[in-house]
Amino acid sequence: MTLSVGVLMDPIAAIKTAKDTSFAMLLEAQRRGHALHYFEQGDLALRDGVAWARCAPLRVRDDTQHWFTLAPAQWRELQGLDVVLMRKDPPVDAQFIYDSMVLEAAQRAGVLVVNDPRALRDCNEKLFALQFPQCIAPTLVSRDATELRRFVGEHGEAVLKPLDGMGGRGIFRVRAGDSNLNSMLETLLAGDGHGHGRQLTIAQKFIPQISAGDKRILVVDGEPVPYALARIPQGDEFRGNLAAGGRGEGVVLSERDRWIVSQVAPELRRRGLLFVGLDVIGDYLTEINVTSPTCVRELDAQFGLNIAGQLFDIIEQRISGNRTA
């Protein structure tokens, strides 16, 4: 089966091929003989309700110096593609939302969009985890500085973060009585100086097991990859994010990890979330990454896996089933 595979992503010229999961997907799709079509946010359009994109035929190579070749781009109806990989990195801002609506028009025309555009809009990567209270540490989401200070005082130590961040940006670790707490809250809440914020902020009880790593568990159509990438903080840094300097170390999933996946997986399947990254610290689920989960290249390299291959097995099955239905 030969497919036409579109990918909406950030500029391919700027990626780090050794760590880029979108690149792993493109390599796998090309290895299977599928035709690749590349476009960015500015290349989407709706014409009389039909989704279009300015697509450039793409070839990729696993080469750190010359990893892609683009042919001239041309406008085409997205319904001419079999699948679109929505791999635009956060933030999930207004433009991201609008793009998901364009892709939803393509989906209505029969294109498989991974992940489902509606789910990308509905499943904030931090708030979505709160739908599984049995899996999470104590958490408060609020615009009220007084309530957030009370939460920190109640638990003694907490992590504060924005709802729209990624890569560890804007995250603070704070202890009760910290003289910098008010300043942190003003920054996160974008407040009016009287304790009332314009932006929701999330506070989570600090989980000491972060010293052993913030585990990224990849889930393909509800099934976990058997290994996670533990992103371990370095030096005085408490954040394990690779973008914040964390060191990635592959680990076997624990029974607790698999239990967390079992709690979340039915909802992932229901929402059409084929490729998801769960973040787990110690015994607790902290985030559910649905926009552009990463760590495929690292896990493939450490354990001889082909995670993108697992994903494309599912994609091909779905499209084959649709064609014979």
GROMACS .gro file of C-alpha atoms in nm:
model
  325
    1MET     CA    1   0.000   0.000   0.000
    2THR     CA    2   0.139   0.338  -0.105
    3LEU     CA    3   0.005   0.639   0.083
    4SER     CA    4   0.022   1.014   0.036
    5VAL     CA    5   0.145   1.142   0.374
    6GLY     CA    6   0.124   1.508   0.463
    7VAL     CA    7   0.307   1.659   0.757
    8LEU     CA    8   0.236   1.992   0.921
    9MET     CA    9   0.538   2.080   1.131
   10ASP     CA   10   0.777   2.356   1.231
   11PRO     CA   11   1.052   2.443   0.982
   12ILE     CA   12   1.232   2.121   0.890
   13ALA     CA   13   1.556   2.309   0.830
   14ALA     CA   14   1.578   2.390   1.203
   15ILE     CA   15   1.520   2.043   1.353
   16LYS     CA   16   1.778   1.833   1.540
   17THR     CA   17   1.757   1.508   1.351
   18ALA     CA   18   1.902   1.294   1.632
   19LYS     CA   19   1.612   1.391   1.859
   20ASP     CA   20   1.325   1.485   1.631
   21THR     CA   21   1.029   1.248   1.645
   22SER     CA   22   0.860   1.401   1.339
   23PHE     CA   23   1.176   1.320   1.146
   24ALA     CA   24   1.159   0.958   1.267
   25MET     CA   25   0.802   0.938   1.135
   26LEU     CA   26   0.905   1.081   0.799
   27LEU     CA   27   1.195   0.837   0.766
   28GLU     CA   28   0.965   0.545   0.840
   29ALA     CA   29   0.696   0.662   0.599
   30GLN     CA   30   0.950   0.702   0.321
   31ARG     CA   31   1.105   0.361   0.399
   32ARG     CA   32   0.761   0.210   0.340
   33GLY     CA   33   0.738   0.377   0.000
   34HIS     CA   34   0.490   0.647   0.097
   35ALA     CA   35   0.499   0.987  -0.073
   36LEU     CA   36   0.577   1.278   0.163
   37HIS     CA   37   0.423   1.625   0.140
   38TYR     CA   38   0.550   1.902   0.369
   39PHE     CA   39   0.376   2.220   0.479
   40GLU     CA   40   0.390   2.472   0.763
   41GLN     CA   41   0.127   2.682   0.940
   42GLY     CA   42   0.132   2.957   0.679
   43ASP     CA   43   0.053   2.705   0.406
   44LEU     CA   44  -0.302   2.618   0.514
   45ALA     CA   45  -0.620   2.760   0.365
   46LEU     CA   46  -0.995   2.699   0.339
   47ARG     CA   47  -1.164   2.757   0.003
   48ASP     CA   48  -1.544   2.735   0.016
   49GLY     CA   49  -1.512   2.501   0.313
   50VAL     CA   50  -1.254   2.275   0.148
   51ALA     CA   51  -0.913   2.236   0.317
   52TRP     CA   52  -0.612   2.325   0.102
   53ALA     CA   53  -0.240   2.340   0.165
   54ARG     CA   54   0.064   2.464  -0.021
   55CYS     CA   55   0.250   2.131  -0.021
   56ALA     CA   56   0.612   2.066  -0.109
   57PRO     CA   57   0.710   1.710  -0.205
   58LEU     CA   58   0.971   1.599   0.048
   59ARG     CA   59   1.257   1.351   0.059
   60VAL     CA   60   1.444   1.279   0.383
   61ARG     CA   61   1.779   1.120   0.467
   62ASP     CA   62   1.919   1.010   0.802
   63ASP     CA   63   2.211   1.250   0.760
   64THR     CA   64   2.298   1.520   1.012
   65GLN     CA   65   2.419   1.759   0.743
   66HIS     CA   66   2.179   1.715   0.450
   67TRP     CA   67   1.863   1.558   0.588
   68PHE     CA   68   1.593   1.682   0.349
   69THR     CA   69   1.515   1.792  -0.003
   70LEU     CA   70   1.205   1.991  -0.091
   71ALA     CA   71   1.061   2.020  -0.440
   72PRO     CA   72   0.865   2.334  -0.538
   73ALA     CA   73   0.544   2.373  -0.339
   74GLN     CA   74   0.202   2.382  -0.501
   75TRP     CA   75  -0.147   2.440  -0.366
   76ARG     CA   76  -0.362   2.127  -0.349
   77GLU     CA   77  -0.675   2.002  -0.177
   78LEU     CA   78  -0.585   1.813   0.139
   79GLN     CA   79  -0.852   1.554   0.064
   80GLY     CA   80  -0.609   1.422  -0.197
   81LEU     CA   81  -0.386   1.299   0.087
   82ASP     CA   82  -0.442   0.978   0.281
   83VAL     CA   83  -0.305   1.097   0.615
   84VAL     CA   84  -0.182   1.420   0.771
   85LEU     CA   85   0.058   1.413   1.065
   86MET     CA   86  -0.018   1.721   1.277
   87ARG     CA   87   0.322   1.781   1.435
   88LYS     CA   88   0.322   2.156   1.503
   89ASP     CA   89   0.485   2.222   1.839
   90PRO     CA   90   0.303   2.420   2.110
   91PRO     CA   91   0.200   2.676   2.214
   92VAL     CA   92  -0.160   2.584   2.143
   93ASP     CA   93  -0.254   2.941   2.063
   94ALA     CA   94  -0.528   3.090   1.848
   95GLN     CA   95  -0.343   3.010   1.524
   96PHE     CA   96  -0.294   2.648   1.631
   97ILE     CA   97  -0.668   2.623   1.703
   98TYR     CA   98  -0.754   2.768   1.361
   99ASP     CA   99  -0.517   2.522   1.194
  100SER     CA  100  -0.692   2.235   1.372
  101MET     CA  101  -1.021   2.358   1.223
  102VAL     CA  102  -0.875   2.350   0.874
  103LEU     CA  103  -0.750   1.997   0.937
  104GLU     CA  104  -1.093   1.901   1.070
  105ALA     CA  105  -1.237   2.001   0.732
  106ALA     CA  106  -0.985   1.764   0.572
  107GLN     CA  107  -1.085   1.496   0.820
  108ARG     CA  108  -1.451   1.533   0.720
  109ALA     CA  109  -1.341   1.476   0.361
  110GLY     CA  110  -1.190   1.140   0.458
  111VAL     CA  111  -0.830   1.225   0.550
  112LEU     CA  112  -0.688   1.051   0.858
  113VAL     CA  113  -0.543   1.324   1.081
  114VAL     CA  114  -0.299   1.216   1.353
  115ASN     CA  115  -0.381   1.327   1.617
  116ASP     CA  116  -0.753   1.401   1.584
  117PRO     CA  117  -0.798   1.780   1.547
  118ARG     CA  118  -1.084   1.800   1.795
  119ALA     CA  119  -0.880   1.622   2.057
  120LEU     CA  120  -0.591   1.861   1.999
  121ARG     CA  121  -0.827   2.147   2.084
  122ASP     CA  122  -0.999   1.979   2.377
  123CYS     CA  123  -0.707   1.809   2.552
  124ASN     CA  124  -0.483   2.068   2.712
  125GLU     CA  125  -0.169   1.877   2.798
  126LYS     CA  126  -0.180   1.973   3.164
  127LEU     CA  127  -0.555   1.989   3.227
  128PHE     CA  128  -0.628   1.663   3.043
  129ALA     CA  129  -0.435   1.471   3.308
  130LEU     CA  130  -0.684   1.595   3.570
  131GLN     CA  131  -0.952   1.376   3.411
  132PHE     CA  132  -0.773   1.087   3.582
  133PRO     CA  133  -0.765   1.194   3.949
  134GLN     CA  134  -0.669   0.842   4.057
  135CYS     CA  135  -0.338   0.888   3.875
  136ILE     CA  136  -0.226   1.238   3.976
  137ALA     CA  137  -0.062   1.412   4.270
  138PRO     CA  138  -0.257   1.687   4.454
  139THR     CA  139  -0.317   1.964   4.203
  140LEU     CA  140  -0.482   2.306   4.195
  141VAL     CA  141  -0.563   2.514   3.888
  142SER     CA  142  -0.661   2.871   3.965
  143ARG     CA  143  -0.626   3.240   3.886
  144ASP     CA  144  -0.642   3.329   4.254
  145ALA     CA  145  -0.305   3.405   4.413
  146THR     CA  146  -0.441   3.355   4.765
  147GLU     CA  147  -0.561   3.003   4.686
  148LEU     CA  148  -0.235   2.915   4.517
  149ARG     CA  149  -0.037   3.040   4.818
  150ARG     CA  150  -0.265   2.837   5.043
  151PHE     CA  151  -0.196   2.526   4.832
  152VAL     CA  152   0.180   2.575   4.862
  153GLY     CA  153   0.145   2.621   5.238
  154GLU     CA  154  -0.069   2.309   5.269
  155HIS     CA  155   0.178   2.084   5.086
  156GLY     CA  156   0.502   2.252   5.192
  157GLU     CA  157   0.656   2.240   4.847
  158ALA     CA  158   0.501   2.270   4.504
  159VAL     CA  159   0.570   2.318   4.136
  160LEU     CA  160   0.398   2.610   3.960
  161LYS     CA  161   0.362   2.624   3.583
  162PRO     CA  162   0.159   2.783   3.304
  163LEU     CA  163  -0.101   2.587   3.110
  164ASP     CA  164   0.050   2.658   2.771
  165GLY     CA  165   0.422   2.599   2.826
  166MET     CA  166   0.654   2.332   2.688
  167GLY     CA  167   1.012   2.223   2.732
  168GLY     CA  168   1.018   2.322   3.100
  169ARG     CA  169   0.970   2.692   3.030
  170GLY     CA  170   0.799   2.901   3.298
  171ILE     CA  171   0.813   2.629   3.566
  172PHE     CA  172   0.896   2.719   3.926
  173ARG     CA  173   0.970   2.503   4.229
  174VAL     CA  174   0.869   2.681   4.548
  175ARG     CA  175   0.857   2.609   4.921
  176ALA     CA  176   0.611   2.748   5.173
  177GLY     CA  177   0.735   3.082   5.303
  178ASP     CA  178   0.955   3.149   4.999
  179SER     CA  179   0.994   3.526   4.967
  180ASN     CA  180   0.984   3.492   4.587
  181LEU     CA  181   0.642   3.324   4.578
  182ASN     CA  182   0.448   3.645   4.521
  183SER     CA  183   0.675   3.741   4.233
  184MET     CA  184   0.638   3.395   4.076
  185LEU     CA  185   0.260   3.418   4.099
  186GLU     CA  186   0.255   3.766   3.947
  187THR     CA  187   0.457   3.635   3.654
  188LEU     CA  188   0.242   3.327   3.599
  189LEU     CA  189  -0.096   3.485   3.664
  190ALA     CA  190  -0.025   3.809   3.475
  191GLY     CA  191  -0.216   3.962   3.763
  192ASP     CA  192  -0.349   4.306   3.842
  193GLY     CA  193  -0.142   4.345   4.159
  194HIS     CA  194  -0.437   4.264   4.384
  195GLY     CA  195  -0.419   3.885   4.374
  196HIS     CA  196  -0.643   3.842   4.069
  197GLY     CA  197  -0.489   3.689   3.760
  198ARG     CA  198  -0.576   3.685   3.392
  199GLN     CA  199  -0.410   3.348   3.328
  200LEU     CA  200  -0.488   3.016   3.489
  201THR     CA  201  -0.189   2.864   3.667
  202ILE     CA  202  -0.137   2.505   3.776
  203ALA     CA  203   0.015   2.408   4.111
  204GLN     CA  204   0.120   2.048   4.179
  205LYS     CA  205   0.257   1.902   4.497
  206PHE     CA  206   0.630   1.858   4.450
  207ILE     CA  207   0.721   1.494   4.381
  208PRO     CA  208   1.070   1.417   4.521
  209GLN     CA  209   1.109   1.121   4.283
  210ILE     CA  210   1.188   1.372   4.009
  211SER     CA  211   1.550   1.304   4.104
  212ALA     CA  212   1.509   0.963   3.935
  213GLY     CA  213   1.363   1.126   3.625
  214ASP     CA  214   1.050   1.255   3.463
  215LYS     CA  215   0.949   0.954   3.255
  216ARG     CA  216   0.808   0.996   2.906
  217ILE     CA  217   0.589   0.697   2.823
  218LEU     CA  218   0.487   0.676   2.459
  219VAL     CA  219   0.146   0.526   2.382
  220VAL     CA  220   0.054   0.411   2.031
  221ASP     CA  221  -0.321   0.356   1.980
  222GLY     CA  222  -0.361   0.289   2.352
  223GLU     CA  223  -0.067   0.049   2.381
  224PRO     CA  224   0.246   0.156   2.570
  225VAL     CA  225   0.595   0.126   2.432
  226PRO     CA  226   0.760  -0.109   2.688
  227TYR     CA  227   1.037   0.139   2.769
  228ALA     CA  228   1.021   0.499   2.886
  229LEU     CA  229   1.276   0.776   2.859
  230ALA     CA  230   1.356   0.902   3.209
  231ARG     CA  231   1.461   1.265   3.173
  232ILE     CA  232   1.687   1.316   3.473
  233PRO     CA  233   1.765   1.665   3.610
  234GLN     CA  234   2.128   1.766   3.613
  235GLY     CA  235   2.318   1.965   3.876
  236ASP     CA  236   2.101   2.210   4.071
  237GLU     CA  237   1.824   2.199   3.809
  238PHE     CA  238   1.496   2.038   3.922
  239ARG     CA  239   1.344   2.016   3.573
  240GLY     CA  240   1.407   1.697   3.381
  241ASN     CA  241   1.304   1.827   3.040
  242LEU     CA  242   1.567   1.760   2.775
  243ALA     CA  243   1.522   2.117   2.656
  244ALA     CA  244   1.616   2.230   3.009
  245GLY     CA  245   1.934   2.022   3.013
  246GLY     CA  246   1.799   1.693   3.146
  247ARG     CA  247   1.976   1.366   3.063
  248GLY     CA  248   1.770   1.097   2.889
  249GLU     CA  249   1.801   0.741   3.015
  250GLY     CA  250   1.584   0.452   2.895
  251VAL     CA  251   1.403   0.247   3.160
  252VAL     CA  252   1.164  -0.048   3.159
  253LEU     CA  253   0.805   0.042   3.243
  254SER     CA  254   0.705  -0.040   3.599
  255GLU     CA  255   0.378  -0.203   3.701
  256ARG     CA  256   0.258   0.139   3.818
  257ASP     CA  257   0.347   0.290   3.480
  258ARG     CA  258   0.144   0.023   3.302
  259TRP     CA  259  -0.147   0.076   3.540
  260ILE     CA  260  -0.148   0.448   3.463
  261VAL     CA  261  -0.154   0.371   3.091
  262SER     CA  262  -0.445   0.132   3.145
  263GLN     CA  263  -0.643   0.409   3.316
  264VAL     CA  264  -0.583   0.658   3.037
  265ALA     CA  265  -0.582   0.439   2.724
  266PRO     CA  266  -0.959   0.394   2.674
  267GLU     CA  267  -1.009   0.771   2.665
  268LEU     CA  268  -0.716   0.815   2.427
  269ARG     CA  269  -0.871   0.564   2.188
  270ARG     CA  270  -1.216   0.722   2.219
  271ARG     CA  271  -1.076   1.061   2.123
  272GLY     CA  272  -0.870   0.939   1.828
  273LEU     CA  273  -0.535   1.010   1.994
  274LEU     CA  274  -0.311   0.759   1.818
  275PHE     CA  275   0.024   0.890   1.939
  276VAL     CA  276   0.056   1.029   2.291
  277GLY     CA  277   0.328   1.090   2.548
  278LEU     CA  278   0.246   1.046   2.916
  279ASP     CA  279   0.472   1.220   3.166
  280VAL     CA  280   0.509   1.029   3.492
  281ILE     CA  281   0.712   1.125   3.800
  282GLY     CA  282   0.734   0.857   4.066
  283ASP     CA  283   0.384   0.713   4.097
  284TYR     CA  284   0.204   1.010   3.944
  285LEU     CA  285   0.083   1.116   3.601
  286THR     CA  286   0.173   1.484   3.552
  287GLU     CA  287   0.094   1.560   3.185
  288ILE     CA  288  -0.057   1.402   2.874
  289ASN     CA  289   0.122   1.528   2.563
  290VAL     CA  290  -0.097   1.513   2.253
  291THR     CA  291   0.038   1.782   2.018
  292SER     CA  292   0.385   1.663   1.918
  293PRO     CA  293   0.517   1.403   2.166
  294THR     CA  294   0.890   1.337   2.143
  295CYS     CA  295   1.158   1.085   2.255
  296VAL     CA  296   1.112   0.831   1.973
  297ARG     CA  297   1.466   0.871   1.839
  298GLU     CA  298   1.623   0.828   2.182
  299LEU     CA  299   1.423   0.515   2.270
  300ASP     CA  300   1.475   0.362   1.926
  301ALA     CA  301   1.852   0.412   1.960
  302GLN     CA  302   1.877   0.274   2.313
  303PHE     CA  303   1.658  -0.034   2.269
  304GLY     CA  304   1.659  -0.112   1.897
  305LEU     CA  305   1.294  -0.019   1.859
  306ASN     CA  306   1.097   0.120   1.567
  307ILE     CA  307   0.823   0.320   1.735
  308ALA     CA  308   0.733   0.512   1.420
  309GLY     CA  309   0.689   0.172   1.256
  310GLN     CA  310   0.431   0.079   1.521
  311LEU     CA  311   0.246   0.401   1.447
  312PHE     CA  312   0.249   0.346   1.071
  313ASP     CA  313   0.124  -0.010   1.118
  314ILE     CA  314  -0.183   0.143   1.282
  315ILE     CA  315  -0.216   0.418   1.020
  316GLU     CA  316  -0.200   0.168   0.734
  317GLN     CA  317  -0.456  -0.058   0.904
  318ARG     CA  318  -0.696   0.233   0.952
  319ILE     CA  319  -0.668   0.350   0.593
  320SER     CA  320  -0.692  -0.001   0.453
  321GLY     CA  321  -1.005  -0.057   0.658
  322ASN     CA  322  -1.159   0.267   0.534
  323ARG     CA  323  -1.085   0.176   0.172
  324THR     CA  324  -1.253  -0.166   0.201
  325ALA     CA  325  -1.548  -0.047   0.411
   0.00000   0.00000   0.00000
